[in-house]
PDB file of C-alpha atoms in Angstrom:
ATOM      1  CA  UNK K  24     119.185 114.577  78.887  1.00  0.00           C
ATOM      2  CA  UNK K  25     116.591 113.981  81.495  1.00  0.00           C
ATOM      3  CA  UNK K  26     116.713 110.501  83.753  1.00  0.00           C
ATOM      4  CA  UNK K  27     113.578 109.363  84.973  1.00  0.00           C
ATOM      5  CA  UNK K  28     114.581 107.538  88.492  1.00  0.00           C
ATOM      6  CA  UNK K  29     111.976 106.236  91.062  1.00  0.00           C
ATOM      7  CA  UNK K  30     112.130 105.020  94.594  1.00  0.00           C
ATOM      8  CA  UNK K  31     109.336 104.124  97.264  1.00  0.00           C
ATOM      9  CA  UNK K  32     110.032 104.029 101.207  1.00  0.00           C
ATOM     10  CA  UNK K  33     108.383 101.038 102.952  1.00  0.00           C
ATOM     11  CA  UNK K  34     109.195 100.125 106.981  1.00  0.00           C
ATOM     12  CA  UNK K  35     111.071  96.588 107.695  1.00  0.00           C
ATOM     13  CA  UNK K  36     108.433  96.051 110.371  1.00  0.00           C
ATOM     14  CA  UNK K  37     110.816  93.218 111.857  1.00  0.00           C
ATOM     15  CA  UNK K  38     113.871  95.333 111.689  1.00  0.00           C
ATOM     16  CA  UNK K  39     112.291  98.498 112.349  1.00  0.00           C
ATOM     17  CA  UNK K  40     114.002 100.241 109.577  1.00  0.00           C
ATOM     18  CA  UNK K  41     113.302 102.273 106.553  1.00  0.00           C
ATOM     19  CA  UNK K  42     114.048 100.445 103.094  1.00  0.00           C
ATOM     20  CA  UNK K  43     114.203 102.193  99.662  1.00  0.00           C
ATOM     21  CA  UNK K  44     112.696 100.256  96.722  1.00  0.00           C
ATOM     22  CA  UNK K  45     114.429 101.365  93.814  1.00  0.00           C
ATOM     23  CA  UNK K  46     113.704 101.754  89.833  1.00  0.00           C
ATOM     24  CA  UNK K  47     117.609 101.927  89.576  1.00  0.00           C
ATOM     25  CA  UNK K  48     120.801 100.100  90.124  1.00  0.00           C
ATOM     26  CA  UNK K  49     122.071 101.220  93.620  1.00  0.00           C
ATOM     27  CA  UNK K  50     125.429 102.288  93.953  1.00  0.00           C
ATOM     28  CA  UNK K  51     125.536 102.713  97.673  1.00  0.00           C
ATOM     29  CA  UNK K  52     128.415 101.134  99.448  1.00  0.00           C
ATOM     30  CA  UNK K  53     126.392  98.930 102.043  1.00  0.00           C
ATOM     31  CA  UNK K  54     126.793  98.839 105.693  1.00  0.00           C
ATOM     32  CA  UNK K  55     126.651  95.185 106.645  1.00  0.00           C
ATOM     33  CA  UNK K  56     123.522  94.417 108.189  1.00  0.00           C
ATOM     34  CA  UNK K  57     120.466  92.201 108.009  1.00  0.00           C
ATOM     35  CA  UNK K  58     118.335  94.635 105.494  1.00  0.00           C
ATOM     36  CA  UNK K  59     121.119  95.710 103.791  1.00  0.00           C
ATOM     37  CA  UNK K  60     122.429  92.454 103.066  1.00  0.00           C
ATOM     38  CA  UNK K  61     118.816  91.118 101.993  1.00  0.00           C
ATOM     39  CA  UNK K  62     118.648  94.502  99.469  1.00  0.00           C
ATOM     40  CA  UNK K  63     122.198  93.709  98.229  1.00  0.00           C
ATOM     41  CA  UNK K  64     121.446  90.339  97.303  1.00  0.00           C
ATOM     42  CA  UNK K  65     117.804  90.574  96.153  1.00  0.00           C
ATOM     43  CA  UNK K  66     116.879  94.445  95.118  1.00  0.00           C
ATOM     44  CA  UNK K  67     117.196  93.426  91.337  1.00  0.00           C
ATOM     45  CA  UNK K  68     114.055  91.146  91.867  1.00  0.00           C
ATOM     46  CA  UNK K  69     111.755  93.867  93.373  1.00  0.00           C
ATOM     47  CA  UNK K  70     108.761  94.337  90.873  1.00  0.00           C
ATOM     48  CA  UNK K  71     106.339  97.491  90.942  1.00  0.00           C
ATOM     49  CA  UNK K  72     103.525  95.155  92.089  1.00  0.00           C
ATOM     50  CA  UNK K  73     105.785  94.381  95.115  1.00  0.00           C
ATOM     51  CA  UNK K  74     107.051  97.879  95.573  1.00  0.00           C
ATOM     52  CA  UNK K  75     103.226  99.423  95.655  1.00  0.00           C
ATOM     53  CA  UNK K  76     102.129  96.700  98.047  1.00  0.00           C
ATOM     54  CA  UNK K  77     105.188  97.384 100.148  1.00  0.00           C
ATOM     55  CA  UNK K  78     105.028 101.254 100.519  1.00  0.00           C
ATOM     56  CA  UNK K  79     101.386 101.285 101.020  1.00  0.00           C
ATOM     57  CA  UNK K  80     100.813  98.173 103.469  1.00  0.00           C
ATOM     58  CA  UNK K  81      99.147 100.322 106.212  1.00  0.00           C
ATOM     59  CA  UNK K  82      98.275  97.811 109.373  1.00  0.00           C
ATOM     60  CA  UNK K  83      94.824  97.100 109.506  1.00  0.00           C
ATOM     61  CA  UNK K  84      94.092  98.631 105.817  1.00  0.00           C
ATOM     62  CA  UNK K  85      96.428  96.044 103.741  1.00  0.00           C
ATOM     63  CA  UNK K  86      98.153  92.870 104.593  1.00  0.00           C
ATOM     64  CA  UNK K  87     101.988  93.037 105.001  1.00  0.00           C
ATOM     65  CA  UNK K  88     104.438  92.037 102.554  1.00  0.00           C
ATOM     66  CA  UNK K  89     106.863  89.625 103.390  1.00  0.00           C
ATOM     67  CA  UNK K  90     109.953  89.586 100.998  1.00  0.00           C
ATOM     68  CA  UNK K  91     112.106  87.849  99.268  1.00  0.00           C
ATOM     69  CA  UNK K  92     108.870  85.747  98.361  1.00  0.00           C
ATOM     70  CA  UNK K  93     111.009  82.232  98.130  1.00  0.00           C
ATOM     71  CA  UNK K  94     112.519  83.142 101.589  1.00  0.00           C
ATOM     72  CA  UNK K  95     111.090  85.428 103.523  1.00  0.00           C
ATOM     73  CA  UNK K  96     113.261  87.669 105.515  1.00  0.00           C
ATOM     74  CA  UNK K  97     111.868  90.900 105.799  1.00  0.00           C
ATOM     75  CA  UNK K  98     108.201  92.024 106.677  1.00  0.00           C
ATOM     76  CA  UNK K  99     107.275  95.485 104.907  1.00  0.00           C
ATOM     77  CA  UNK K 100     104.869  97.634 106.501  1.00  0.00           C
ATOM     78  CA  UNK K 101     103.504 101.137 105.151  1.00  0.00           C
ATOM     79  CA  UNK K 102     106.575 103.416 104.466  1.00  0.00           C
ATOM     80  CA  UNK K 103     104.824 106.241 106.155  1.00  0.00           C
ATOM     81  CA  UNK K 104     105.163 104.856 109.357  1.00  0.00           C
ATOM     82  CA  UNK K 105     108.955 106.015 109.444  1.00  0.00           C
ATOM     83  CA  UNK K 106     108.839 108.396 106.767  1.00  0.00           C
ATOM     84  CA  UNK K 107     105.745 109.818 106.189  1.00  0.00           C
ATOM     85  CA  UNK K 108     107.278 112.535 104.013  1.00  0.00           C
ATOM     86  CA  UNK K 109     110.632 111.173 102.815  1.00  0.00           C
ATOM     87  CA  UNK K 110     112.094 114.236 101.296  1.00  0.00           C
ATOM     88  CA  UNK K 111     115.346 113.784 103.190  1.00  0.00           C
ATOM     89  CA  UNK K 112     115.738 110.157 101.442  1.00  0.00           C
ATOM     90  CA  UNK K 113     114.872 111.999  98.151  1.00  0.00           C
ATOM     91  CA  UNK K 114     117.399 114.611  98.194  1.00  0.00           C
ATOM     92  CA  UNK K 115     120.276 112.395  99.496  1.00  0.00           C
ATOM     93  CA  UNK K 116     119.322 109.599  97.078  1.00  0.00           C
ATOM     94  CA  UNK K 117     120.792 111.524  94.269  1.00  0.00           C
ATOM     95  CA  UNK K 118     124.369 110.749  94.939  1.00  0.00           C
ATOM     96  CA  UNK K 119     123.377 107.063  94.023  1.00  0.00           C
ATOM     97  CA  UNK K 120     122.927 107.997  90.564  1.00  0.00           C
ATOM     98  CA  UNK K 121     126.752 108.855  90.121  1.00  0.00           C
ATOM     99  CA  UNK K 122     130.356 107.433  91.338  1.00  0.00           C
ATOM    100  CA  UNK K 123     132.103 108.706  94.020  1.00  0.00           C
ATOM    101  CA  UNK K 124     134.515 110.596  92.090  1.00  0.00           C
ATOM    102  CA  UNK K 125     131.774 112.512  90.426  1.00  0.00           C
ATOM    103  CA  UNK K 126     129.800 115.579  91.276  1.00  0.00           C
ATOM    104  CA  UNK K 127     126.327 115.141  92.611  1.00  0.00           C
ATOM    105  CA  UNK K 128     123.411 115.658  89.804  1.00  0.00           C
ATOM    106  CA  UNK K 129     122.416 118.947  89.647  1.00  0.00           C
ATOM    107  CA  UNK K 130     118.810 119.558  90.708  1.00  0.00           C
ATOM    108  CA  UNK K 131     116.606 122.110  89.226  1.00  0.00           C
ATOM    109  CA  UNK K 132     113.546 121.782  91.366  1.00  0.00           C
ATOM    110  CA  UNK K 133     112.213 119.734  94.029  1.00  0.00           C
ATOM    111  CA  UNK K 134     108.544 119.393  94.191  1.00  0.00           C
ATOM    112  CA  UNK K 135     106.606 117.929  97.260  1.00  0.00           C
ATOM    113  CA  UNK K 136     103.019 117.067  97.163  1.00  0.00           C
ATOM    114  CA  UNK K 137     101.203 117.110 100.464  1.00  0.00           C
ATOM    115  CA  UNK K 138      98.000 115.071 101.066  1.00  0.00           C
ATOM    116  CA  UNK K 139      96.506 117.965 103.203  1.00  0.00           C
ATOM    117  CA  UNK K 140      96.834 118.968 106.615  1.00  0.00           C
ATOM    118  CA  UNK K 141      95.079 119.972 109.801  1.00  0.00           C
ATOM    119  CA  UNK K 142      96.005 123.023 111.879  1.00  0.00           C
ATOM    120  CA  UNK K 143      96.742 122.087 115.572  1.00  0.00           C
ATOM    121  CA  UNK K 144      94.456 123.097 118.119  1.00  0.00           C
ATOM    122  CA  UNK K 145      95.419 125.045 121.070  1.00  0.00           C
ATOM    123  CA  UNK K 146      95.873 123.057 124.254  1.00  0.00           C
ATOM    124  CA  UNK K 147      92.815 121.974 126.169  1.00  0.00           C
ATOM    125  CA  UNK K 148      91.646 119.633 128.833  1.00  0.00           C
ATOM    126  CA  UNK K 149      91.983 117.012 126.432  1.00  0.00           C
ATOM    127  CA  UNK K 150      95.789 116.902 126.744  1.00  0.00           C
ATOM    128  CA  UNK K 151      95.651 115.683 130.222  1.00  0.00           C
ATOM    129  CA  UNK K 152      93.439 113.024 129.127  1.00  0.00           C
ATOM    130  CA  UNK K 153      95.025 109.633 127.953  1.00  0.00           C
ATOM    131  CA  UNK K 154      92.739 109.418 124.852  1.00  0.00           C
ATOM    132  CA  UNK K 155      93.488 113.255 123.945  1.00  0.00           C
ATOM    133  CA  UNK K 156      97.353 112.618 124.455  1.00  0.00           C
ATOM    134  CA  UNK K 157      97.227 109.542 122.455  1.00  0.00           C
ATOM    135  CA  UNK K 158      95.402 111.449 119.818  1.00  0.00           C
ATOM    136  CA  UNK K 159      97.689 114.431 119.763  1.00  0.00           C
ATOM    137  CA  UNK K 160     100.890 112.063 119.575  1.00  0.00           C
ATOM    138  CA  UNK K 161      99.194 110.249 116.354  1.00  0.00           C
ATOM    139  CA  UNK K 162      98.843 113.564 114.762  1.00  0.00           C
ATOM    140  CA  UNK K 163     102.412 114.323 115.271  1.00  0.00           C
ATOM    141  CA  UNK K 164     103.622 111.117 113.958  1.00  0.00           C
ATOM    142  CA  UNK K 165     101.690 111.361 111.054  1.00  0.00           C
ATOM    143  CA  UNK K 166     102.209 115.232 110.475  1.00  0.00           C
ATOM    144  CA  UNK K 167     104.061 115.633 106.963  1.00  0.00           C
ATOM    145  CA  UNK K 168     103.934 119.204 106.961  1.00  0.00           C
ATOM    146  CA  UNK K 169     106.554 119.686 109.546  1.00  0.00           C
ATOM    147  CA  UNK K 170     109.053 117.794 107.613  1.00  0.00           C
ATOM    148  CA  UNK K 171     108.339 119.897 104.388  1.00  0.00           C
ATOM    149  CA  UNK K 172     108.869 123.140 106.998  1.00  0.00           C
ATOM    150  CA  UNK K 173     112.131 121.686 108.039  1.00  0.00           C
ATOM    151  CA  UNK K 174     113.507 121.075 104.644  1.00  0.00           C
ATOM    152  CA  UNK K 175     112.278 124.413 103.419  1.00  0.00           C
ATOM    153  CA  UNK K 176     114.437 126.103 105.906  1.00  0.00           C
ATOM    154  CA  UNK K 177     117.215 123.663 104.790  1.00  0.00           C
ATOM    155  CA  UNK K 178     117.116 124.656 101.078  1.00  0.00           C
ATOM    156  CA  UNK K 179     116.647 128.407 101.769  1.00  0.00           C
ATOM    157  CA  UNK K 180     120.223 127.960 103.673  1.00  0.00           C
ATOM    158  CA  UNK K 181     121.305 125.901 100.472  1.00  0.00           C
ATOM    159  CA  UNK K 182     120.359 128.505  98.150  1.00  0.00           C
ATOM    160  CA  UNK K 183     123.253 130.882  99.372  1.00  0.00           C
ATOM    161  CA  UNK K 184     125.602 128.328  97.887  1.00  0.00           C
ATOM    162  CA  UNK K 185     126.865 128.813  94.146  1.00  0.00           C
ATOM    163  CA  UNK K 186     126.127 125.170  93.484  1.00  0.00           C
ATOM    164  CA  UNK K 187     122.364 125.300  94.688  1.00  0.00           C
ATOM    165  CA  UNK K 188     121.745 129.242  94.074  1.00  0.00           C
ATOM    166  CA  UNK K 189     118.922 128.029  91.208  1.00  0.00           C
ATOM    167  CA  UNK K 190     117.538 125.170  93.092  1.00  0.00           C
ATOM    168  CA  UNK K 191     113.612 125.655  93.796  1.00  0.00           C
ATOM    169  CA  UNK K 192     111.837 123.763  96.831  1.00  0.00           C
ATOM    170  CA  UNK K 193     108.010 123.984  95.884  1.00  0.00           C
ATOM    171  CA  UNK K 194     105.836 122.314  98.582  1.00  0.00           C
ATOM    172  CA  UNK K 195     101.826 122.152  97.591  1.00  0.00           C
ATOM    173  CA  UNK K 196      99.903 121.059 100.800  1.00  0.00           C
ATOM    174  CA  UNK K 197      96.253 122.337 101.228  1.00  0.00           C
ATOM    175  CA  UNK K 198      94.791 123.004 104.357  1.00  0.00           C
ATOM    176  CA  UNK K 199      91.767 120.632 105.416  1.00  0.00           C
ATOM    177  CA  UNK K 200      90.410 123.185 107.826  1.00  0.00           C
ATOM    178  CA  UNK K 201      88.359 121.370 110.237  1.00  0.00           C
ATOM    179  CA  UNK K 202      87.653 118.645 108.083  1.00  0.00           C
ATOM    180  CA  UNK K 203      88.551 115.241 110.087  1.00  0.00           C
ATOM    181  CA  UNK K 204      89.282 113.020 106.681  1.00  0.00           C
ATOM    182  CA  UNK K 205      90.791 109.571 107.563  1.00  0.00           C
ATOM    183  CA  UNK K 206      92.946 107.445 105.465  1.00  0.00           C
ATOM    184  CA  UNK K 207      90.111 105.196 104.705  1.00  0.00           C
ATOM    185  CA  UNK K 208      87.246 107.444 104.156  1.00  0.00           C
ATOM    186  CA  UNK K 209      86.846 107.242 100.459  1.00  0.00           C
ATOM    187  CA  UNK K 210      83.379 108.936 100.936  1.00  0.00           C
ATOM    188  CA  UNK K 211      84.644 112.447 101.151  1.00  0.00           C
ATOM    189  CA  UNK K 212      86.656 112.199  97.970  1.00  0.00           C
ATOM    190  CA  UNK K 213      84.696 114.883  96.333  1.00  0.00           C
ATOM    191  CA  UNK K 214      85.298 117.165  99.320  1.00  0.00           C
ATOM    192  CA  UNK K 215      89.054 116.423  98.987  1.00  0.00           C
ATOM    193  CA  UNK K 216      88.957 117.589  95.281  1.00  0.00           C
ATOM    194  CA  UNK K 217      86.930 120.598  95.980  1.00  0.00           C
ATOM    195  CA  UNK K 218      89.647 121.641  98.585  1.00  0.00           C
ATOM    196  CA  UNK K 219      92.825 120.808  96.291  1.00  0.00           C
ATOM    197  CA  UNK K 220      91.115 122.811  93.394  1.00  0.00           C
ATOM    198  CA  UNK K 221      90.450 125.964  95.419  1.00  0.00           C
ATOM    199  CA  UNK K 222      94.200 125.833  96.818  1.00  0.00           C
ATOM    200  CA  UNK K 223      95.704 125.467  93.414  1.00  0.00           C
ATOM    201  CA  UNK K 224      93.525 128.148  91.921  1.00  0.00           C
ATOM    202  CA  UNK K 225      95.018 130.622  94.987  1.00  0.00           C
ATOM    203  CA  UNK K 226      97.168 133.398  93.356  1.00  0.00           C
ATOM    204  CA  UNK K 227      99.964 132.594  95.479  1.00  0.00           C
ATOM    205  CA  UNK K 228     100.230 129.054  94.819  1.00  0.00           C
ATOM    206  CA  UNK K 229      99.816 129.618  91.332  1.00  0.00           C
ATOM    207  CA  UNK K 230     103.285 131.524  91.671  1.00  0.00           C
ATOM    208  CA  UNK K 231     104.637 128.605  93.181  1.00  0.00           C
ATOM    209  CA  UNK K 232     103.245 126.388  90.340  1.00  0.00           C
ATOM    210  CA  UNK K 233     105.011 128.667  87.758  1.00  0.00           C
ATOM    211  CA  UNK K 234     108.100 128.764  89.361  1.00  0.00           C
ATOM    212  CA  UNK K 235     108.297 125.038  89.539  1.00  0.00           C
ATOM    213  CA  UNK K 236     107.641 124.934  85.753  1.00  0.00           C
ATOM    214  CA  UNK K 237     110.248 127.511  85.040  1.00  0.00           C
ATOM    215  CA  UNK K 238     112.729 125.664  87.062  1.00  0.00           C
ATOM    216  CA  UNK K 239     111.998 122.461  85.318  1.00  0.00           C
ATOM    217  CA  UNK K 240     111.704 123.924  81.635  1.00  0.00           C
ATOM    218  CA  UNK K 241     114.584 126.313  81.936  1.00  0.00           C
ATOM    219  CA  UNK K 242     117.030 123.582  83.079  1.00  0.00           C
TER     220      UNK K 242
END
């Protein structure tokens, strides 16, 4: 039987912590903290609308979300501020689906969909200018591809263990080339579609897609 569960990450701005908003009952043994206490007492009141707004509340783009609504104690900002690629949260949250004395749920495949990446430039004079450094720091902070590579190395090591020998990790993330496409630049949607279509049609990427399908369907 397949069990469908979901969670999204958000950032508790006033506590500088990551918060997971779940669609399932959380069996985590909470360590006492202001954030955990609020989530323990009110997590069953989280709606899809609230979770959607909280995980995407990027400063200057969308309004922050204060919660609980009747007694605001947390201020949510975009989850990507602390976890732009929450692959580790996904991997370890599977333990929340079972009791402590039960084995972890088997995972046939982890599929990670990126939003595109830009290859870093070689060091230049801009590195020695404040604006250049700030731009580079922001680029690293929003680099989801690096986290994907970290997890890929981790999964490769886990594949040597019997319990994870059949687990597949598939990361699909097209290169944007030299295109500078900002978060709010909806005018380049067609260009994004073309880049994504060309990416998935490449033979090597079709191979990875087929591996993901086989892993899921053979479970």
